[in-house]
mmCIF file of C-alpha atoms in Angstrom:
data_model
loop_
_atom_site.group_PDB
_atom_site.id
_atom_site.type_symbol
_atom_site.label_atom_id
_atom_site.label_comp_id
_atom_site.label_asym_id
_atom_site.label_seq_id
_atom_site.Cartn_x
_atom_site.Cartn_y
_atom_site.Cartn_z
ATOM 1 C CA MET A 177 -0.924 13.526 -22.053
ATOM 2 C CA ASN A 178 -0.174 9.919 -21.571
ATOM 3 C CA SER A 179 3.380 9.086 -22.248
ATOM 4 C CA HIS A 180 3.113 5.594 -20.891
ATOM 5 C CA ASN A 181 3.538 3.897 -24.148
ATOM 6 C CA HIS A 182 6.451 5.709 -25.700
ATOM 7 C CA LYS A 183 9.411 4.274 -23.965
ATOM 8 C CA ASN A 184 12.827 3.726 -25.459
ATOM 9 C CA THR A 185 14.444 0.591 -24.454
ATOM 10 C CA ARG A 186 18.040 2.008 -25.208
ATOM 11 C CA LYS A 187 17.638 4.310 -22.328
ATOM 12 C CA VAL A 188 18.359 3.287 -18.629
ATOM 13 C CA THR A 189 14.839 2.799 -16.845
ATOM 14 C CA ILE A 190 14.732 4.181 -13.462
ATOM 15 C CA VAL A 191 11.950 2.807 -11.093
ATOM 16 C CA PRO A 192 11.515 4.606 -7.852
ATOM 17 C CA CYS A 193 9.106 3.129 -5.155
ATOM 18 C CA SER A 194 5.972 4.752 -4.861
ATOM 19 C CA GLY A 195 6.193 5.084 -1.228
ATOM 20 C CA ILE A 196 3.449 7.548 0.032
ATOM 21 C CA GLY A 197 3.776 7.179 3.904
ATOM 22 C CA LYS A 198 7.261 7.609 4.775
ATOM 23 C CA THR A 199 9.917 10.534 3.847
ATOM 24 C CA TYR A 200 12.306 8.026 2.072
ATOM 25 C CA GLY A 201 9.670 7.237 -0.441
ATOM 26 C CA THR A 202 9.406 10.945 -1.240
ATOM 27 C CA VAL A 203 13.145 11.039 -1.630
ATOM 28 C CA SER A 204 13.120 8.098 -3.894
ATOM 29 C CA ARG A 205 10.718 9.741 -6.085
ATOM 30 C CA LEU A 206 12.434 13.267 -6.137
ATOM 31 C CA ALA A 207 15.745 11.581 -6.994
ATOM 32 C CA ALA A 208 14.327 9.745 -10.011
ATOM 33 C CA TYR A 209 12.891 12.883 -11.342
ATOM 34 C CA GLU A 210 16.190 14.761 -10.902
ATOM 35 C CA VAL A 211 17.770 11.909 -12.856
ATOM 36 C CA VAL A 212 15.417 11.850 -15.589
ATOM 37 C CA GLU A 213 14.669 15.559 -15.941
ATOM 38 C CA ASP A 214 17.874 17.283 -14.743
ATOM 39 C CA LEU A 215 20.901 15.107 -14.993
ATOM 40 C CA ARG A 216 20.553 12.612 -17.556
ATOM 41 C CA PRO A 217 17.314 13.445 -19.555
ATOM 42 C CA ASP A 218 18.739 11.724 -22.687
ATOM 43 C CA SER A 219 19.872 8.548 -21.196
ATOM 44 C CA ALA A 220 17.511 7.699 -18.544
ATOM 45 C CA GLN A 221 13.615 7.409 -18.423
ATOM 46 C CA LEU A 222 11.100 6.891 -15.791
ATOM 47 C CA VAL A 223 8.730 3.915 -15.367
ATOM 48 C CA PRO A 224 5.753 4.060 -12.806
ATOM 49 C CA LEU A 225 5.573 1.454 -10.316
ATOM 50 C CA SER A 226 1.834 1.403 -10.549
ATOM 51 C CA LEU A 227 1.686 0.329 -14.061
ATOM 52 C CA LEU A 228 3.986 -2.657 -13.225
ATOM 53 C CA VAL A 229 1.482 -3.728 -10.535
ATOM 54 C CA LEU A 230 -1.310 -3.748 -13.118
ATOM 55 C CA GLY A 231 0.960 -5.847 -15.305
ATOM 56 C CA ASP A 232 0.848 -3.242 -18.159
ATOM 57 C CA GLU A 233 2.178 -5.072 -21.219
ATOM 58 C CA ASP A 234 4.113 -2.061 -22.749
ATOM 59 C CA THR A 235 5.796 -1.256 -19.378
ATOM 60 C CA ARG A 236 6.775 -5.000 -18.981
ATOM 61 C CA ALA A 237 8.321 -4.952 -22.632
ATOM 62 C CA THR A 238 10.090 -1.700 -21.809
ATOM 63 C CA LEU A 239 11.729 -3.269 -18.682
ATOM 64 C CA GLN A 240 12.659 -6.376 -20.431
ATOM 65 C CA GLY A 241 14.484 -4.695 -23.040
ATOM 66 C CA SER A 242 16.479 -2.205 -20.857
ATOM 67 C CA GLN A 243 18.765 -1.938 -17.900
ATOM 68 C CA THR A 244 16.991 -0.830 -14.996
ATOM 69 C CA VAL A 245 17.842 1.024 -11.772
ATOM 70 C CA THR A 246 15.310 0.794 -8.938
ATOM 71 C CA ILE A 247 15.239 3.086 -5.912
ATOM 72 C CA ASP A 248 13.513 1.897 -2.727
ATOM 73 C CA GLY A 249 12.435 3.994 0.142
ATOM 74 C CA CYS A 250 12.299 1.181 2.733
ATOM 75 C CA LYS A 251 13.554 -2.557 3.282
ATOM 76 C CA LEU A 252 10.365 -3.907 1.707
ATOM 77 C CA ALA A 253 11.996 -3.062 -1.564
ATOM 78 C CA CYS A 254 8.898 -2.827 -3.734
ATOM 79 C CA ALA A 255 10.482 -1.311 -6.626
ATOM 80 C CA ARG A 256 13.124 -3.991 -6.894
ATOM 81 C CA LYS A 257 10.666 -6.860 -6.276
ATOM 82 C CA MET A 258 8.408 -5.599 -8.863
ATOM 83 C CA VAL A 259 10.922 -5.234 -11.659
ATOM 84 C CA ALA A 260 12.101 -8.599 -10.953
ATOM 85 C CA GLU A 261 8.623 -9.945 -11.279
ATOM 86 C CA CYS A 262 7.870 -8.418 -14.392
ATOM 87 C CA GLY A 263 11.017 -9.924 -15.867
ATOM 88 C CA GLY A 264 13.454 -6.896 -15.711
ATOM 89 C CA VAL A 265 16.956 -6.666 -14.803
ATOM 90 C CA VAL A 266 17.828 -4.815 -11.798
ATOM 91 C CA ALA A 267 20.991 -3.441 -12.784
ATOM 92 C CA GLN A 268 21.645 -1.754 -9.422
ATOM 93 C CA ASP A 269 19.042 -1.216 -6.631
ATOM 94 C CA PHE A 270 19.615 1.923 -4.300
ATOM 95 C CA ALA A 271 17.925 1.857 -0.863
ATOM 96 C CA VAL A 272 17.432 5.385 0.384
ATOM 97 C CA LEU A 273 18.372 4.601 4.071
ATOM 98 C CA ASP A 274 21.882 3.171 2.789
ATOM 99 C CA VAL A 275 22.261 6.423 0.941
ATOM 100 C CA TYR A 276 21.296 8.487 3.822
ATOM 101 C CA ARG A 277 24.047 6.641 5.758
ATOM 102 C CA ARG A 278 26.704 8.039 3.621
ATOM 103 C CA TYR A 279 25.179 11.695 3.802
ATOM 104 C CA LYS A 280 24.207 11.971 7.346
ATOM 105 C CA GLN A 281 24.574 15.712 7.089
ATOM 106 C CA PHE A 282 21.263 15.640 5.010
ATOM 107 C CA LYS A 283 18.567 14.530 7.404
ATOM 108 C CA PRO A 284 15.339 14.262 5.433
ATOM 109 C CA ASP A 285 11.780 15.045 6.864
ATOM 110 C CA GLY A 286 8.574 15.778 5.334
ATOM 111 C CA ILE A 287 6.642 13.597 3.096
ATOM 112 C CA ALA A 288 4.372 16.004 1.023
ATOM 113 C CA GLU A 289 7.052 18.258 1.036
ATOM 114 C CA LEU A 290 10.675 17.561 1.725
ATOM 115 C CA ASN A 291 12.933 19.806 3.984
ATOM 116 C CA GLU A 292 16.168 21.041 2.687
ATOM 117 C CA GLY A 293 17.978 17.906 4.062
ATOM 118 C CA GLY A 294 15.645 15.725 2.055
ATOM 119 C CA GLN A 295 16.097 17.633 -1.129
ATOM 120 C CA LYS A 296 19.829 17.430 -0.762
ATOM 121 C CA LEU A 297 19.657 14.102 0.029
ATOM 122 C CA ALA A 298 17.595 13.354 -3.097
ATOM 123 C CA ARG A 299 20.250 15.281 -5.171
ATOM 124 C CA ALA A 300 23.058 13.415 -3.755
ATOM 125 C CA LEU A 301 21.213 10.077 -4.545
ATOM 126 C CA ALA A 302 20.408 11.084 -7.866
ATOM 127 C CA GLU A 303 23.946 11.810 -8.719
ATOM 128 C CA GLU A 304 24.887 8.320 -7.804
ATOM 129 C CA VAL A 305 22.059 6.886 -9.966
ATOM 130 C CA ALA A 306 23.366 9.133 -12.645
ATOM 131 C CA GLN A 307 26.830 7.649 -12.384
ATOM 132 C CA VAL A 308 25.218 4.124 -12.781
ATOM 133 C CA VAL A 309 23.245 5.420 -15.821
ATOM 134 C CA ASP A 310 26.627 6.463 -17.337
ATOM 135 C CA ARG A 311 28.186 3.132 -16.340
ATOM 136 C CA LEU A 312 25.338 1.202 -18.037
ATOM 137 C CA ASN A 313 25.519 3.042 -21.048
ATOM 138 C CA GLU A 314 29.255 2.760 -21.284
ATOM 139 C CA ASP A 315 28.900 -1.090 -20.914
ATOM 140 C CA LYS A 316 26.706 -1.113 -23.935
ATOM 141 C CA GLY A 317 28.874 0.815 -26.051
ATOM 142 C CA GLY A 318 27.493 4.339 -25.191
ATOM 143 C CA GLN A 319 24.449 4.211 -27.445
ATOM 144 C CA CYS A 320 21.632 5.879 -26.073
ATOM 145 C CA GLY A 321 18.507 8.099 -27.189
ATOM 146 C CA MET B 250 -2.810 -4.571 25.398
ATOM 147 C CA VAL B 251 -3.544 -6.395 22.266
ATOM 148 C CA ASP B 252 -6.220 -4.674 19.933
ATOM 149 C CA LEU B 253 -7.418 -4.856 16.419
ATOM 150 C CA PRO B 254 -7.530 -1.503 14.582
ATOM 151 C CA LYS B 255 -10.627 0.221 14.622
ATOM 152 C CA LYS B 256 -12.541 0.741 11.699
ATOM 153 C CA LYS B 257 -10.686 3.022 9.196
ATOM 154 C CA VAL B 258 -10.783 4.050 5.586
ATOM 155 C CA GLY B 259 -7.710 2.908 3.500
ATOM 156 C CA ILE B 260 -6.508 5.391 1.017
ATOM 157 C CA VAL B 261 -4.569 3.766 -2.094
ATOM 158 C CA ALA B 262 -3.114 6.311 -4.355
ATOM 159 C CA CYS B 263 -1.579 5.251 -7.775
ATOM 160 C CA SER B 264 1.004 7.938 -7.202
ATOM 161 C CA GLY B 265 1.789 7.475 -10.848
ATOM 162 C CA GLU B 266 5.286 9.316 -11.472
ATOM 163 C CA GLU B 267 4.845 10.248 -15.076
ATOM 164 C CA LEU B 268 1.704 12.211 -14.896
ATOM 165 C CA PRO B 269 0.845 15.306 -12.945
ATOM 166 C CA GLU B 270 -2.394 13.528 -12.119
ATOM 167 C CA GLY B 271 -0.269 11.008 -10.476
ATOM 168 C CA THR B 272 1.318 13.614 -8.156
ATOM 169 C CA ILE B 273 -2.034 14.901 -7.421
ATOM 170 C CA THR B 274 -3.208 11.460 -6.317
ATOM 171 C CA ARG B 275 -0.133 11.509 -3.987
ATOM 172 C CA LEU B 276 -0.531 15.017 -2.549
ATOM 173 C CA ALA B 277 -4.412 14.646 -2.072
ATOM 174 C CA GLY B 278 -4.147 11.361 -0.344
ATOM 175 C CA LEU B 279 -1.619 12.688 2.137
ATOM 176 C CA LYS B 280 -3.693 15.599 2.758
ATOM 177 C CA VAL B 281 -6.487 13.536 3.603
ATOM 178 C CA LEU B 282 -3.986 11.347 5.769
ATOM 179 C CA GLU B 283 -2.292 14.068 7.286
ATOM 180 C CA GLN B 284 -4.767 17.007 7.644
ATOM 181 C CA LEU B 285 -8.310 16.352 6.652
ATOM 182 C CA ARG B 286 -9.100 12.691 8.317
ATOM 183 C CA PRO B 287 -5.947 11.865 9.991
ATOM 184 C CA HIS B 288 -7.655 9.520 12.688
ATOM 185 C CA GLU B 289 -10.087 8.058 10.433
ATOM 186 C CA THR B 290 -7.454 6.910 7.409
ATOM 187 C CA VAL B 291 -4.423 4.692 6.698
ATOM 188 C CA THR B 292 -2.588 4.063 3.603
ATOM 189 C CA ILE B 293 -0.772 1.518 1.810
ATOM 190 C CA CYS B 294 1.607 1.504 -1.056
ATOM 191 C CA LEU B 295 -0.029 -0.012 -4.076
ATOM 192 C CA PRO B 296 2.893 -2.420 -5.125
ATOM 193 C CA LEU B 297 2.922 -3.762 -1.480
ATOM 194 C CA PHE B 298 0.018 -5.877 -2.628
ATOM 195 C CA LEU B 299 2.494 -7.799 -4.625
ATOM 196 C CA ALA B 300 5.751 -7.179 -2.869
ATOM 197 C CA GLY B 301 4.434 -7.696 0.708
ATOM 198 C CA GLY B 302 2.823 -10.771 2.453
ATOM 199 C CA GLU B 303 -0.554 -12.082 3.053
ATOM 200 C CA GLY B 304 -1.226 -9.310 5.773
ATOM 201 C CA ASP B 305 -0.583 -6.784 3.143
ATOM 202 C CA ARG B 306 -2.711 -8.426 0.664
ATOM 203 C CA ALA B 307 -5.584 -8.476 3.478
ATOM 204 C CA PHE B 308 -5.577 -4.648 3.488
ATOM 205 C CA ALA B 309 -8.695 -4.132 1.272
ATOM 206 C CA ARG B 310 -10.831 -6.829 3.263
ATOM 207 C CA PHE B 311 -9.796 -5.371 6.425
ATOM 208 C CA TYR B 312 -10.584 -1.879 5.511
ATOM 209 C CA PRO B 313 -12.988 -0.094 2.931
ATOM 210 C CA THR B 314 -10.592 1.442 0.606
ATOM 211 C CA ILE B 315 -10.850 4.633 -1.622
ATOM 212 C CA ALA B 316 -8.720 4.182 -4.769
ATOM 213 C CA ILE B 317 -7.350 7.565 -6.102
ATOM 214 C CA ASP B 318 -6.089 7.324 -9.739
ATOM 215 C CA GLY B 319 -4.514 9.870 -12.109
ATOM 216 C CA CYS B 320 -5.915 8.386 -15.307
ATOM 217 C CA GLU B 321 -8.239 6.032 -16.885
ATOM 218 C CA LYS B 322 -5.847 3.279 -16.382
ATOM 219 C CA ARG B 323 -6.976 2.986 -12.859
ATOM 220 C CA CYS B 324 -3.949 1.318 -11.507
ATOM 221 C CA ALA B 325 -4.897 1.666 -7.951
ATOM 222 C CA ALA B 326 -8.504 0.664 -8.409
ATOM 223 C CA ARG B 327 -7.478 -2.258 -10.349
ATOM 224 C CA GLY B 328 -4.486 -3.321 -8.799
ATOM 225 C CA THR B 329 -6.340 -3.065 -5.284
ATOM 226 C CA GLU B 330 -9.241 -5.290 -6.556
ATOM 227 C CA ARG B 331 -6.920 -7.819 -8.253
ATOM 228 C CA TYR B 332 -4.831 -8.585 -5.202
ATOM 229 C CA SER B 333 -6.568 -7.331 -2.092
ATOM 230 C CA GLY B 334 -10.149 -6.688 -2.334
ATOM 231 C CA LYS B 335 -12.521 -4.494 -4.409
ATOM 232 C CA PRO B 336 -12.356 -0.756 -3.347
ATOM 233 C CA ALA B 337 -15.280 0.685 -1.703
ATOM 234 C CA ALA B 338 -15.047 3.978 -3.833
ATOM 235 C CA SER B 339 -13.002 5.237 -6.641
ATOM 236 C CA ILE B 340 -11.769 8.577 -7.760
ATOM 237 C CA ILE B 341 -10.214 9.340 -11.292
ATOM 238 C CA VAL B 342 -8.457 12.712 -11.070
ATOM 239 C CA ASP B 343 -8.441 13.608 -14.619
ATOM 240 C CA GLN B 344 -12.178 12.774 -14.934
ATOM 241 C CA LEU B 345 -12.863 14.710 -11.690
ATOM 242 C CA MET B 346 -11.022 17.696 -12.722
ATOM 243 C CA ARG B 347 -12.562 17.929 -16.132
ATOM 244 C CA GLU B 348 -16.179 17.579 -14.482
ATOM 245 C CA ALA B 349 -15.256 20.672 -12.412
ATOM 246 C CA GLY B 350 -14.256 22.564 -15.288
ATOM 247 C CA MET B 351 -10.717 22.742 -14.178
ATOM 248 C CA ASP B 352 -7.606 23.458 -16.503
ATOM 249 C CA GLU B 353 -5.430 20.556 -17.358
ATOM 250 C CA PRO B 354 -2.636 20.273 -14.380
ATOM 251 C CA GLY B 355 0.951 20.513 -15.481
ATOM 252 C CA GLY B 356 4.253 19.609 -13.381
ATOM 253 C CA LEU B 357 5.405 16.356 -11.882
ATOM 254 C CA ARG B 358 7.775 17.272 -9.142
ATOM 255 C CA GLU B 359 6.134 20.582 -8.490
ATOM 256 C CA LEU B 360 2.549 21.351 -9.568
ATOM 257 C CA ASP B 361 1.391 24.260 -11.276
ATOM 258 C CA GLU B 362 -1.535 26.097 -9.937
ATOM 259 C CA ALA B 363 -4.137 24.022 -11.890
ATOM 260 C CA GLY B 364 -2.465 21.028 -10.467
ATOM 261 C CA MET B 365 -2.697 22.511 -6.681
ATOM 262 C CA GLN B 366 -6.381 23.191 -7.260
ATOM 263 C CA GLY B 367 -6.762 19.601 -8.337
ATOM 264 C CA VAL B 368 -5.068 18.464 -5.026
ATOM 265 C CA GLU B 369 -7.734 20.508 -2.983
ATOM 266 C CA LEU B 370 -10.550 19.007 -5.035
ATOM 267 C CA VAL B 371 -9.329 15.473 -4.861
ATOM 268 C CA ALA B 372 -8.698 15.695 -1.147
ATOM 269 C CA GLU B 373 -12.049 17.138 -0.440
ATOM 270 C CA ARG B 374 -13.910 14.770 -2.466
ATOM 271 C CA THR B 375 -11.788 11.897 -0.692
ATOM 272 C CA ALA B 376 -12.653 13.228 2.754
ATOM 273 C CA ALA B 377 -16.268 13.321 1.856
ATOM 274 C CA LEU B 378 -16.027 9.759 0.847
ATOM 275 C CA VAL B 379 -14.390 8.995 3.884
ATOM 276 C CA ASP B 380 -17.137 10.159 5.944
ATOM 277 C CA GLU B 381 -19.599 8.335 3.716
ATOM 278 C CA LEU B 382 -17.957 5.131 4.225
ATOM 279 C CA LEU B 383 -17.532 5.494 7.980
ATOM 280 C CA ASP B 384 -21.359 5.801 8.141
ATOM 281 C CA LYS B 385 -21.849 2.460 6.842
ATOM 282 C CA LYS B 386 -21.177 -0.812 8.365
ATOM 283 C CA TRP B 387 -18.172 -2.790 6.922
ATOM 284 C CA SER B 388 -17.794 -6.502 7.253
ATOM 285 C CA ARG B 389 -14.395 -7.545 7.779
ATOM 286 C CA SER B 390 -15.162 -11.202 7.055
ATOM 287 C CA GLU B 391 -16.686 -10.254 3.559
ATOM 288 C CA GLY B 392 -14.488 -7.339 2.890
ATOM 289 C CA ASP B 393 -17.777 -5.608 1.664
ATOM 290 C CA PHE B 394 -20.535 -3.376 3.421
ATOM 291 C CA ILE B 395 -23.257 -4.972 5.406
ATOM 292 C CA ASP B 396 -26.704 -4.811 3.837
ATOM 293 C CA GLU B 397 -28.576 -3.004 6.709
ATOM 294 C CA THR B 398 -31.708 -5.028 6.110
ATOM 295 C CA GLY B 399 -29.727 -8.299 6.864
ATOM 296 C CA LYS B 400 -29.948 -9.782 10.438
ATOM 297 C CA ASP B 401 -27.661 -12.371 10.264
ATOM 298 C CA GLN B 402 -24.369 -10.870 9.552
ATOM 299 C CA VAL B 403 -21.887 -9.884 12.274
ATOM 300 C CA SER B 404 -21.129 -6.086 12.051
ATOM 301 C CA GLU B 405 -17.853 -4.519 13.424
ATOM 302 C CA GLU B 406 -20.187 -2.869 16.094
ATOM 303 C CA SER B 407 -21.067 -6.204 17.572
ATOM 304 C CA LEU B 408 -17.242 -6.855 18.474
ATOM 305 C CA PRO B 409 -16.253 -6.858 21.813
ATOM 306 C CA GLU B 410 -15.274 -3.355 22.849
ATOM 307 C CA SER B 411 -11.650 -4.302 23.493
ATOM 308 C CA LEU B 412 -11.477 -5.743 19.936
ATOM 309 C CA ALA B 413 -13.250 -3.137 18.311
ATOM 310 C CA ASN B 414 -11.534 -0.021 19.622
ATOM 311 C CA SER B 415 -7.884 1.050 19.740
ATOM 312 C CA GLY B 416 -6.195 4.103 21.093
ATOM 313 C CA PRO B 417 -5.772 7.142 19.134
ATOM 314 C CA VAL B 418 -3.878 6.614 15.929
ATOM 315 C CA THR B 419 -2.139 9.084 13.855
ATOM 316 C CA ALA B 420 -2.217 9.234 10.010
ATOM 317 C CA SER B 421 0.216 6.470 8.967
ATOM 318 C CA CYS B 422 0.957 3.950 6.289
ATOM 319 C CA ALA B 423 0.133 0.305 6.829
ATOM 320 C CA CYS B 424 3.608 -0.293 5.139
ATOM 321 C CA GLY B 425 5.298 -3.522 6.414
ATOM 322 C CA SER B 426 2.822 -3.662 9.440
ATOM 323 C CA GLY B 427 0.183 -5.618 7.454
ATOM 324 C CA ILE B 428 -3.015 -7.016 8.764
ATOM 325 C CA PRO B 429 -2.383 -9.831 11.116
ATOM 326 C CA VAL B 430 -3.146 -13.364 9.718
ATOM 327 C CA GLN B 431 -2.143 -16.908 10.184
ATOM 328 C CA LYS B 432 -2.498 -20.016 7.802
ATOM 329 C CA ILE B 433 -4.205 -23.092 9.387
ATOM 330 C CA SER B 434 -5.116 -26.371 7.845
ATOM 331 C CA VAL B 435 -8.535 -27.452 8.052
ATOM 332 C CA ASN B 436 -9.234 -30.811 6.572
ATOM 333 C CA GLY B 437 -6.373 -30.556 4.401
ATOM 334 C CA THR B 438 -7.159 -27.213 3.145
ATOM 335 C CA GLU B 439 -5.054 -24.495 3.818
ATOM 336 C CA MET B 440 -6.878 -21.277 4.971
ATOM 337 C CA THR B 441 -5.426 -17.943 5.776
ATOM 338 C CA MET B 442 -7.211 -16.474 8.609
ATOM 339 C CA ILE B 443 -7.368 -12.855 9.221
ATOM 340 C CA ALA B 444 -6.671 -11.426 12.843
ATOM 341 C CA LEU B 445 -6.176 -14.941 14.297
ATOM 342 C CA PRO B 446 -2.881 -14.124 16.007
ATOM 343 C CA LEU B 447 -4.491 -11.366 17.869
ATOM 344 C CA ILE B 448 -7.728 -13.332 18.629
ATOM 345 C CA PHE B 449 -5.562 -16.045 20.304
ATOM 346 C CA GLU B 450 -3.601 -13.390 22.126
ATOM 347 C CA LYS B 451 -6.801 -11.735 23.394
ATOM 348 C CA PHE B 452 -8.209 -15.140 24.522
ATOM 349 C CA HIS B 453 -5.057 -16.271 26.026
ATOM 350 C CA GLN B 454 -4.743 -12.958 28.128
ATOM 351 C CA ALA B 455 -8.222 -13.360 29.210
ATOM 352 C CA GLY B 456 -7.201 -16.716 30.553
ATOM 353 C CA LYS B 457 -9.546 -18.815 28.238
ATOM 354 C CA PRO B 458 -8.478 -22.341 28.078
ATOM 355 C CA PRO B 459 -7.887 -24.215 24.819
ATOM 356 C CA LYS B 460 -10.717 -26.566 25.621
ATOM 357 C CA SER B 461 -14.264 -27.229 24.187
ATOM 358 C CA GLU B 462 -15.853 -24.739 26.682
ATOM 359 C CA THR B 463 -14.026 -21.894 24.817
ATOM 360 C CA MET B 464 -14.640 -23.126 21.167
ATOM 361 C CA ASP B 465 -17.873 -21.308 20.390
ATOM 362 C CA GLU B 466 -16.695 -18.039 21.497
ATOM 363 C CA LEU B 467 -13.465 -18.361 19.717
ATOM 364 C CA LEU B 468 -15.329 -19.612 16.397
ATOM 365 C CA GLU B 469 -17.792 -16.527 16.674
ATOM 366 C CA THR B 470 -14.815 -14.061 16.816
ATOM 367 C CA VAL B 471 -13.012 -15.760 14.020
ATOM 368 C CA LYS B 472 -16.060 -15.470 11.906
ATOM 369 C CA ILE B 473 -16.242 -11.854 12.344
ATOM 370 C CA TYR B 474 -12.981 -11.447 10.335
ATOM 371 C CA ASN B 475 -13.230 -14.315 7.854
ATOM 372 C CA PRO B 476 -15.748 -16.043 5.648
ATOM 373 C CA ILE B 477 -15.956 -19.860 6.405
ATOM 374 C CA PRO B 478 -16.603 -21.980 3.468
ATOM 375 C CA GLU B 479 -19.383 -24.180 3.835
ATOM 376 C CA ASN B 480 -17.761 -27.338 3.459
ATOM 377 C CA LEU B 481 -15.355 -26.450 6.223
ATOM 378 C CA THR B 482 -17.738 -25.317 8.809
ATOM 379 C CA GLU B 483 -17.928 -28.646 10.659
ATOM 380 C CA ALA B 484 -14.003 -28.936 10.757
ATOM 381 C CA LEU B 485 -13.143 -25.321 11.486
ATOM 382 C CA PRO B 486 -13.955 -25.485 15.243
ATOM 383 C CA GLN B 487 -11.370 -28.705 15.891
ATOM 384 C CA ALA B 488 -8.744 -26.938 13.827
ATOM 385 C CA LEU B 489 -9.068 -23.588 15.593
ATOM 386 C CA LEU B 490 -8.856 -25.330 18.946
ATOM 387 C CA ARG B 491 -5.801 -27.308 17.877
ATOM 388 C CA GLU B 492 -4.020 -24.127 16.787
ATOM 389 C CA TYR B 493 -4.995 -22.355 19.921
ATOM 390 C CA GLN B 494 -3.756 -25.275 22.028
ATOM 391 C CA GLU B 495 -0.316 -24.941 20.301
ATOM 392 C CA PHE B 496 -0.415 -21.135 20.541
ATOM 393 C CA CYS B 497 -1.010 -21.578 24.288
ATOM 394 C CA ASN B 498 1.742 -24.148 24.459
ATOM 395 C CA ARG B 499 4.200 -21.706 22.752
ATOM 396 C CA LYS B 500 3.243 -18.994 25.282
ATOM 397 C CA ASP B 501 3.641 -20.985 28.240
ATOM 398 C CA ILE B 502 6.917 -22.337 27.406
ATOM 399 C CA SER B 503 8.163 -18.846 26.635
ATOM 400 C CA SER B 504 6.881 -17.561 29.866
#
């Protein structure tokens, strides 16, 4: 059940914020799932922010050995700050609000369950993240998995 | 009107993205916050203890908290204790579900049936804990429950009514709002004082002058929210008065 300790440092690591009280946090989480499960399952992996808070050694080692993309739901940028704090390299940070400004037709609502706009926004965000994952993999010679 | 939040219970969910149990913590926490106990609970994102400021780190001292963890790593409970204050109660989802004889949950984005049953179980258990915790007296100065047999400690119930009660508050996250704190220097020691900005505001609004006649009342109010080290007991009143004087000066200049 526990997959915490089996990370691949050749994959790009995706760290979404753990935002629990706002819609944008849910969008960040859903977008991360879409990247690692649907769009780039062979070249991207998820790291839970809660393990970074705890200073989990394996998780820190994963971060230090791989390129990381963070997705933050609000300006406090917990994901970006935590990755930096743990010695990771933030190749790119996405802020959901900035992404929403590019896709204003997708107005998100809901926290436990996103509305259709939120789901579409998450998909749009995930596609942008996937492009960054591709670029990062190209930069290091296309080796992944 | 400046008021400190009334006593609520803080919910800290691990939100672990890698496990179905992490999703359960998140959905169960939200169910409590939005549906079961919306007026009695507030939440904060776990990483904000590190990424946020002093006010965010004061969260678990200000509120009795319930940590909801997906697995035995107990990131929420241990993270809260390490960076903010010891949780008043703790739930571990996989343990709770096992004890209830439930199937192992599946799904991350969308939980399966066992997962959704887990959400119900954890939410109900959390709501029950909220009720239990609200029945006890919480000391915001100690960040712990008050021993009912003790006579000397100041309880929240002893607060002036205007400080103890706020208007209706809907379920919300404390993200970015934090607990109001202020750093002051006492005998060369820097102290982070919880609620001090609002206490000053309250005193200023009540027309209390920054003079020795106000000092006792100011000190007693500050002590409700802050433990005072014994070696600073003598120096603190003057330091508080000095800070209050500066606060009043700033107010008078800006008005």
